[in-house]
Coordinates of C-alpha atoms in Angstrom, one line a residue:
M80 CA 41.2 171.0 112.0
N81 CA 43.2 168.5 114.0
E82 CA 46.6 170.1 114.6
N83 CA 48.4 166.8 115.0
V84 CA 47.6 165.1 111.7
P85 CA 50.8 163.2 110.7
A86 CA 50.4 164.1 107.1
D87 CA 50.4 167.8 108.0
I88 CA 53.5 167.4 110.1
A89 CA 55.2 165.5 107.4
A90 CA 54.3 168.1 104.8
L91 CA 55.5 170.9 107.1
E92 CA 58.8 169.0 107.7
F93 CA 59.2 168.6 104.0
A94 CA 58.7 172.3 103.3
N95 CA 61.3 173.2 106.0
E96 CA 63.7 170.7 104.5
A97 CA 63.2 172.3 101.0
F98 CA 64.2 175.6 102.6
Y99 CA 67.5 174.2 103.9
Q100 CA 68.2 172.3 100.7
A101 CA 67.8 175.6 98.7
F102 CA 70.0 177.3 101.2
A103 CA 72.7 174.6 101.1
A104 CA 72.7 174.4 97.3
A105 CA 72.7 178.2 97.0
D106 CA 69.7 177.7 94.6
M107 CA 67.9 181.1 94.3
A108 CA 65.1 179.7 92.2
A109 CA 64.4 177.0 94.8
M110 CA 64.6 179.6 97.5
E111 CA 62.1 181.8 95.9
A112 CA 59.7 178.8 95.4
V113 CA 59.9 178.1 99.2
W114 CA 58.7 181.5 100.2
A115 CA 55.1 182.6 99.9
D116 CA 54.4 185.0 97.1
R117 CA 53.0 187.8 99.4
P118 CA 54.3 191.3 99.9
N119 CA 54.4 191.0 103.7
I120 CA 56.8 188.2 104.5
F121 CA 59.6 188.6 107.2
C122 CA 63.1 187.5 107.8
S123 CA 65.7 188.2 110.4
H124 CA 69.2 187.0 109.6
P125 CA 71.8 187.0 112.5
G126 CA 73.1 190.5 112.9
W127 CA 70.8 192.0 110.3
A128 CA 67.9 194.4 110.9
P129 CA 64.5 192.7 110.3
L130 CA 63.4 192.5 106.7
T131 CA 59.7 193.1 106.3
S132 CA 58.8 192.7 102.6
R133 CA 59.2 190.0 100.0
D134 CA 61.4 192.4 98.0
E135 CA 63.8 192.8 100.9
V136 CA 63.8 189.1 101.9
M137 CA 64.5 188.0 98.3
A138 CA 67.2 190.6 98.0
S139 CA 68.8 189.3 101.1
W140 CA 68.9 185.8 99.8
R141 CA 70.3 186.9 96.5
D142 CA 73.2 188.5 98.5
I143 CA 73.7 185.4 100.7
L144 CA 73.4 182.9 97.8
G145 CA 75.1 185.1 95.2
A146 CA 78.3 183.2 94.9
G147 CA 76.3 180.2 93.7
K148 CA 78.6 177.9 95.6
P149 CA 77.2 175.3 98.1
I150 CA 76.8 176.6 101.7
P151 CA 77.6 174.1 104.5
V152 CA 74.3 174.5 106.3
G153 CA 72.2 171.9 107.8
C154 CA 69.0 171.7 109.8
R155 CA 69.3 169.7 113.0
L156 CA 66.6 168.4 115.4
P157 CA 63.6 170.1 113.7
R158 CA 60.3 170.2 115.6
A159 CA 57.3 170.9 113.5
S160 CA 53.8 171.9 114.7
P161 CA 50.9 172.8 112.4
F162 CA 48.3 175.3 113.8
G163 CA 45.5 175.1 111.2
E164 CA 46.7 177.0 108.2
T165 CA 50.0 178.1 109.8
G166 CA 52.9 175.9 110.8
L167 CA 56.0 176.4 112.9
V168 CA 59.3 174.7 112.8
C169 CA 62.0 175.3 115.4
C170 CA 65.4 173.8 114.8
F171 CA 69.1 174.3 115.0
E172 CA 71.1 175.4 112.0
Q173 CA 74.6 173.9 111.8
F174 CA 77.5 175.6 109.9
G175 CA 80.5 173.3 110.5
N176 CA 80.9 173.2 114.3
Q177 CA 78.8 176.4 114.8
F178 CA 75.1 176.4 115.6
L179 CA 72.3 178.9 115.4
V180 CA 68.7 178.5 116.6
A181 CA 66.1 179.1 114.0
T182 CA 62.3 179.5 113.9
N183 CA 60.6 179.1 110.5
L184 CA 56.9 180.0 110.0
F185 CA 54.9 178.7 107.2
L186 CA 51.4 179.4 105.7
R187 CA 49.4 176.8 103.9
D188 CA 49.0 178.3 100.4
G189 CA 47.4 176.5 97.5
G190 CA 47.6 173.2 99.4
R191 CA 51.3 173.4 100.3
W192 CA 53.3 175.0 103.1
R193 CA 55.1 178.2 102.0
M194 CA 57.5 180.2 104.3
I195 CA 56.4 183.5 105.6
H196 CA 59.1 184.1 108.3
H197 CA 62.6 182.9 109.1
H198 CA 64.5 184.0 112.1
A199 CA 68.0 182.7 113.1
G200 CA 70.2 183.8 115.9
P201 CA 73.3 182.7 117.7
L202 CA 73.7 180.4 120.6
A203 CA 76.0 180.9 123.6
R204 CA 76.9 177.2 123.5
V205 CA 76.2 173.9 121.7
P206 CA 72.9 172.7 123.1
E207 CA 73.2 169.5 125.2
E208 CA 70.8 167.6 122.9
L209 CA 73.1 168.3 119.9
A210 CA 76.2 167.6 121.9
A211 CA 74.7 164.2 123.0
A212 CA 73.8 163.4 119.4
E213 CA 77.4 164.1 118.3
R214 CA 79.0 161.8 120.9
P215 CA 80.0 158.3 119.8
S216 CA 77.8 155.6 121.4
K217 CA 79.5 153.3 123.9
H218 CA 78.4 149.8 123.1

């Protein structure tokens, strides 16, 4: 399978965006739909021990999204790469003026990309590519 098929990249980017939309909307039903329905999925939230089962991962999202209020999170500069039946998206998560780096792993399941792993961690500083994007243009 050609790993650079534009339709695969677009579908992978769409799945990644669906994850961040569910996160931002604090929509647990949408969050559950994003994740693969498999017992062995993984998640590592900043400062948390790794979660290694669907039950643990979904419980963590219930805790995070439990207030049901929108969460000011956004995905910035995503880079998607399909690798056959798996796909990887690396991006920055933005919470106000704070940034994390995230890696999201997806598996093609029933013709659509479903998340099987999310890992987010802190950054020591705002990445230059984001800082440059935030600066007003001088023309």
